[in-house]
Each structure stands twice: as C-alpha cells, then as structure tokens.
Tab-separated table of C-alpha atoms in Angstrom:
chain	number	residue	atom	x	y	z
A	3	TYR	CA	-0.064	-0.019	-0.070
A	4	VAL	CA	2.984	2.425	0.623
A	5	ILE	CA	4.382	1.579	-2.703
A	6	GLU	CA	1.008	2.595	-4.289
A	7	ILE	CA	1.046	5.675	-2.318
A	8	VAL	CA	4.527	6.814	-3.415
A	9	LYS	CA	3.695	6.106	-7.051
A	10	HIS	CA	0.505	8.116	-6.985
A	11	TYR	CA	1.351	11.193	-5.133
A	12	TYR	CA	5.190	11.444	-5.679
A	13	GLN	CA	5.469	9.553	-9.155
A	14	LEU	CA	8.373	7.450	-7.749
A	15	GLU	CA	8.772	3.776	-8.529
A	16	VAL	CA	10.189	2.146	-5.352
A	17	HIS	CA	10.682	-0.804	-2.874
A	18	ALA	CA	9.952	-0.260	0.664
A	19	LYS	CA	11.297	-1.487	3.757
A	20	PRO	CA	10.019	-0.603	7.397
A	21	LEU	CA	12.247	0.829	9.734
A	22	ASN	CA	12.237	1.363	13.808
A	23	GLY	CA	10.551	4.206	15.049
A	24	TYR	CA	8.876	4.847	18.261
A	25	ASP	CA	6.569	7.790	17.328
A	26	GLU	CA	5.700	7.640	13.536
A	27	LEU	CA	5.624	4.887	10.942
A	28	ASN	CA	8.998	5.174	9.094
A	29	PHE	CA	10.043	3.247	5.779
A	30	LEU	CA	13.186	3.233	3.604
A	31	LEU	CA	12.428	3.581	0.010
A	32	LYS	CA	14.629	2.530	-2.529
A	33	GLY	CA	14.114	3.461	-6.360
A	34	GLU	CA	15.136	1.600	-9.411
A	35	ASN	CA	18.179	3.980	-9.664
A	36	GLN	CA	19.278	3.135	-6.133
A	37	GLN	CA	18.204	6.496	-5.011
A	38	GLN	CA	17.101	6.338	-1.433
A	39	TYR	CA	14.581	8.092	0.573
A	40	ILE	CA	12.776	8.057	4.144
A	41	LEU	CA	9.079	8.008	4.119
A	42	LYS	CA	7.361	8.846	7.359
A	43	VAL	CA	3.687	8.547	8.503
A	44	ALA	CA	2.052	10.270	11.126
A	45	THR	CA	-1.391	10.264	12.555
A	46	GLU	CA	-3.655	13.243	13.148
A	47	GLU	CA	-2.467	13.090	16.884
A	48	HIS	CA	0.908	14.415	15.659
A	49	GLY	CA	-1.018	17.420	14.597
A	50	TYR	CA	-0.690	19.054	10.963
A	51	HIS	CA	0.671	22.304	12.362
A	52	PHE	CA	3.610	20.792	14.105
A	53	LEU	CA	4.541	18.726	11.027
A	54	ASP	CA	4.349	22.173	9.131
A	55	ALA	CA	6.829	23.731	11.788
A	56	GLN	CA	9.153	20.615	10.969
A	57	VAL	CA	9.069	21.403	7.280
A	58	LYS	CA	9.501	25.200	7.751
A	59	ILE	CA	12.684	24.617	10.168
A	60	VAL	CA	14.358	22.636	7.552
A	61	HIS	CA	13.604	25.194	4.912
A	62	HIS	CA	14.903	27.978	7.136
A	63	LEU	CA	18.247	25.637	8.052
A	64	SER	CA	18.490	25.100	4.195
A	65	LYS	CA	19.715	28.532	4.121
A	66	SER	CA	22.290	28.351	6.737
A	67	ASN	CA	25.871	27.341	6.940
A	68	VAL	CA	24.976	23.999	7.893
A	69	SER	CA	22.309	23.475	5.288
A	70	GLY	CA	23.800	20.210	3.665
A	71	LYS	CA	23.447	18.425	7.310
A	72	PHE	CA	19.700	17.923	7.185
A	73	GLN	CA	17.206	16.067	4.968
A	74	ARG	CA	15.221	17.709	2.233
A	75	TYR	CA	11.509	17.256	1.881
A	76	LEU	CA	10.053	16.067	-1.795
A	77	LEU	CA	7.152	17.631	-3.033
A	78	ASN	CA	4.212	15.823	-3.837
A	79	THR	CA	2.325	15.903	-7.134
A	80	GLU	CA	0.539	18.968	-5.764
A	81	GLY	CA	3.856	20.750	-4.858
A	82	VAL	CA	3.362	20.361	-1.200
A	83	GLU	CA	5.677	18.645	1.538
A	84	ILE	CA	2.860	17.039	3.332
A	85	THR	CA	0.247	14.703	1.804
A	86	THR	CA	-2.784	14.278	3.556
A	87	LEU	CA	-4.802	11.117	3.347
A	88	ILE	CA	-8.048	9.541	4.600
A	89	ILE	CA	-7.865	6.079	5.154
A	90	GLU	CA	-10.757	3.984	6.599
A	91	GLY	CA	-12.018	7.207	8.276
A	92	LYS	CA	-8.561	8.229	9.805
A	93	LYS	CA	-6.411	11.021	8.683
A	94	TYR	CA	-2.781	10.418	7.972
A	95	PHE	CA	0.107	12.740	7.060
A	96	ILE	CA	2.672	11.467	4.634
A	97	ARG	CA	6.239	12.969	3.915
A	98	ILE	CA	9.182	11.697	2.130
A	99	LEU	CA	12.438	13.218	2.681
A	100	SER	CA	16.103	12.652	1.196
A	101	PHE	CA	18.487	10.188	2.545
A	102	LEU	CA	21.483	11.285	4.318
A	103	GLU	CA	24.493	8.954	4.089
A	104	GLY	CA	26.690	8.321	7.282
A	105	THR	CA	27.233	6.193	10.416
A	106	PHE	CA	25.053	6.720	13.287
A	107	TRP	CA	27.070	8.187	16.583
A	108	VAL	CA	25.847	5.126	18.452
A	109	ASP	CA	27.610	2.661	16.070
A	110	LEU	CA	31.194	4.278	15.979
A	111	PRO	CA	33.745	2.124	17.774
A	112	ALA	CA	35.456	5.338	19.220
A	113	HIS	CA	34.577	9.039	19.551
A	114	PRO	CA	37.743	11.166	19.372
A	115	ASP	CA	37.978	14.602	20.712
A	116	SER	CA	38.070	16.223	17.304
A	117	LEU	CA	34.656	14.642	16.440
A	118	VAL	CA	33.156	15.914	19.825
A	119	LYS	CA	34.368	19.286	19.023
A	120	ASP	CA	33.017	19.258	15.619
A	121	LEU	CA	29.638	18.282	17.136
A	122	GLY	CA	29.817	21.333	19.227
A	123	SER	CA	30.895	23.654	16.454
A	124	PHE	CA	28.085	22.042	14.485
A	125	LEU	CA	25.187	22.516	17.288
A	126	GLY	CA	26.655	26.166	17.693
A	127	GLU	CA	26.157	26.680	13.968
A	128	MET	CA	22.622	25.532	14.062
A	129	ASP	CA	21.440	27.363	16.934
A	130	LEU	CA	22.650	30.509	15.580
A	131	ALA	CA	20.926	29.931	12.339
A	132	LEU	CA	17.762	29.058	14.417
A	133	GLN	CA	18.000	32.351	16.603
A	134	ASN	CA	15.279	34.061	14.569
A	135	PHE	CA	13.104	30.978	13.433
A	136	TYR	CA	9.631	30.993	14.754
A	137	HIS	CA	6.666	28.905	14.345
A	138	PRO	CA	3.551	28.953	16.637
A	139	ALA	CA	3.460	24.995	16.988
A	140	MET	CA	7.157	25.286	18.447
A	141	TYR	CA	5.201	26.988	21.657
A	142	ARG	CA	3.858	23.804	23.020
A	143	TYR	CA	3.822	21.863	26.404
A	144	TYR	CA	6.202	18.860	25.940
A	145	VAL	CA	7.058	16.121	28.494
A	146	TRP	CA	10.530	15.759	27.182
A	147	ASP	CA	11.431	19.760	27.525
A	148	ILE	CA	13.781	19.885	30.188
A	149	LYS	CA	12.220	22.854	31.683
A	150	ASN	CA	9.379	20.467	32.446
A	151	ALA	CA	11.489	18.009	34.442
A	152	LEU	CA	9.681	18.670	37.647
A	153	ASP	CA	6.529	17.145	36.369
A	154	ALA	CA	8.370	13.748	36.562
A	155	ARG	CA	7.511	13.916	40.458
A	156	GLU	CA	4.080	12.538	39.824
A	157	HIS	CA	5.605	9.465	38.274
A	158	LEU	CA	8.022	8.547	41.125
A	159	SER	CA	5.775	6.243	42.799
A	160	TYR	CA	6.213	3.743	39.800
A	161	ILE	CA	9.936	3.249	40.933
A	162	ARG	CA	9.519	0.211	42.974
A	163	SER	CA	13.381	0.458	44.585
A	164	HIS	CA	13.098	2.378	47.533
A	165	GLU	CA	16.790	3.461	47.035
A	166	ASN	CA	16.386	4.447	43.195
A	167	ARG	CA	13.156	6.446	44.041
A	168	ARG	CA	15.279	8.467	46.711
A	169	ILE	CA	17.721	9.129	44.138
A	170	ALA	CA	15.216	10.110	41.694
A	171	ALA	CA	13.454	12.355	44.188
A	172	TYR	CA	16.919	14.054	45.322
A	173	PHE	CA	17.692	15.225	41.892
A	174	LEU	CA	14.038	16.481	41.183
A	175	SER	CA	14.524	18.602	44.449
A	176	GLN	CA	17.903	19.720	43.209
A	177	PHE	CA	16.347	20.805	39.924
A	178	GLU	CA	13.639	22.800	41.878
A	179	THR	CA	16.021	24.591	43.874
A	180	GLU	CA	19.190	25.091	41.913
A	181	VAL	CA	17.676	25.196	38.163
A	182	LEU	CA	14.091	26.209	38.439
A	183	PRO	CA	14.639	29.735	39.938
A	184	ARG	CA	17.376	30.540	37.214
A	185	LEU	CA	15.165	29.539	33.949
A	186	SER	CA	13.489	32.483	33.348
A	187	SER	CA	16.838	34.438	32.986
A	188	LEU	CA	18.188	32.123	30.134
A	189	ARG	CA	17.871	32.427	26.578
A	190	MET	CA	14.955	31.075	24.851
A	191	ALA	CA	15.001	29.581	21.222
A	192	SER	CA	13.425	26.956	18.924
A	193	ILE	CA	15.769	23.857	19.373
A	194	HIS	CA	16.194	20.582	17.934
A	195	ASN	CA	16.096	19.009	21.455
A	196	ASP	CA	17.132	15.504	20.283
A	197	ALA	CA	20.900	15.362	19.182
A	198	ASN	CA	21.377	12.068	20.763
A	199	ASP	CA	23.329	8.913	19.524
A	200	TYR	CA	20.694	7.694	17.223
A	201	ASN	CA	20.193	11.137	15.361
A	202	VAL	CA	23.667	12.295	14.637
A	203	LEU	CA	25.218	10.962	11.374
A	204	ILE	CA	29.298	10.663	10.823
A	205	LYS	CA	31.096	10.467	7.623
A	206	ASP	CA	34.890	10.660	6.947
A	207	GLY	CA	35.622	11.542	10.766
A	208	ARG	CA	33.017	14.640	10.855
A	209	ILE	CA	29.667	15.406	11.370
A	210	ALA	CA	27.592	14.496	8.386
A	211	GLY	CA	23.974	15.102	9.363
A	212	LEU	CA	21.547	15.379	12.028
A	213	ILE	CA	17.778	13.810	11.625
A	214	ASP	CA	14.487	13.503	13.340
A	215	PHE	CA	12.961	17.079	14.413
A	216	GLY	CA	10.048	15.394	16.365
A	217	ASP	CA	11.027	16.601	19.732
A	218	MET	CA	11.865	20.259	18.804
A	219	VAL	CA	10.133	22.611	21.165
A	220	TYR	CA	10.878	26.550	22.010
A	221	SER	CA	12.666	26.284	25.111
A	222	GLN	CA	16.064	27.311	26.906
A	223	LEU	CA	18.620	27.455	24.194
A	224	ILE	CA	20.953	25.564	26.515
A	225	ASN	CA	18.943	22.472	26.930
A	226	ASN	CA	19.831	21.818	23.180
A	227	LEU	CA	23.435	21.223	24.461
A	228	ALA	CA	22.037	19.603	27.532
A	229	VAL	CA	20.342	16.797	25.369
A	230	THR	CA	23.401	16.259	23.254
C-alpha cells in the first residue's frame, strides 16, 4: 500500500522496507536508480501544524551554513511537502525526505575529541541559524522539554526500589532549588532537542547530519546542548 501511495502522489517507483521508530511509521524507500528516501507516516495525533513546523525549520536551515547536514522534503504532485490522506475514516500525514549518508554516532567504535568538538561546532552553527526562527507550533508543552523536568515527580511512585526512588527524588529537588529559579533568565530559542546517539550521523570523521525534528520545542537554548 505504501508503494502505491508513493507512486500515486510522488511519481516514484520504489521498494519499501519498514524502519524502527517509536513515534511514527518509517520506511526506507529505494528507487530503481538506487536512490534512497525516507517515508514518514504520522497520525492526526501529531497535529498538522507541528509537522508544518518541521518542514519550515528545515527550509530555514537550508539557507544556513550547515544546510547540507539536514534532509530535504520532496514535493508531491500537488507541489506540497505534506500529503494528507483519509484511510478508513482516519487521517494520515505522509512526508518523504531525502536520505543522508553516514554512520550513526552510536555505531562508532570510538569518539575522538576532534569529533566531539566538531559536534559542538555544528550545534552552535545550527542554534545560531535558528535564533530568528519562529513558528506557533513550537510553543507547546512537551514532556521531554527539560524545563518541565519537575513534572516527573508525579511518576516517582512507579519506581519500586526505595533507593532508586530516593535518588530520583533528590535530583528533582535539586532541579527545583538550583535550576528552576534561574530558568527565566536563560535565553530561549527554537531547538532541535534530540541530538542523541541515534540521530547524529558521521562520515569521514566529521559530522555529516542530524535527523528527526520530532522533539523540537521552544525552550531554553542551553537545553539543546544539555540533551546532546
């Protein structure tokens, strides 16, 4: 069914292979010329406006000094990046992105200082480029936004080990007393918020790309570095 959708809406003849993903359905598409793409399927729960924000932020970064390190959205036959489908009464949003070559950070046998420094420089360039990026969908409450860390207190009872629960409670108290009072004084920005081991790509000993804008949010700028 995915192959038919791609052919109808994008005029591409491809083979499709499911990929791992915790928030959306993801497929690796391979064309007859061995060109590769990533297809992402979101439900209405994700919200069209937040998906639009992902498109807009990539467009914004395409005009920056780090433009080559992000995927590009393919246009469908109607000339738009997001294809909206109704299947059995349920709404789905389809996007196809270009494929970035590279090895994920988590799969590298070692991480030399030069590579860590390159990652820091890349993040700095990206954050600099995003200092004037705004989209209404970025201003959202998000559980994985560090500034909301204290909300985890309501889940402490799920930690069965008394010692582990005590440790978690201690650090939440530290956040409340040391961090929370200072949050309002920190710079705010639209941040990627998920530059982890599985989203950073390496090629020839340098940062080759960063994928997955599904966790982006308007938050304290330093949190982008903290997540990394």
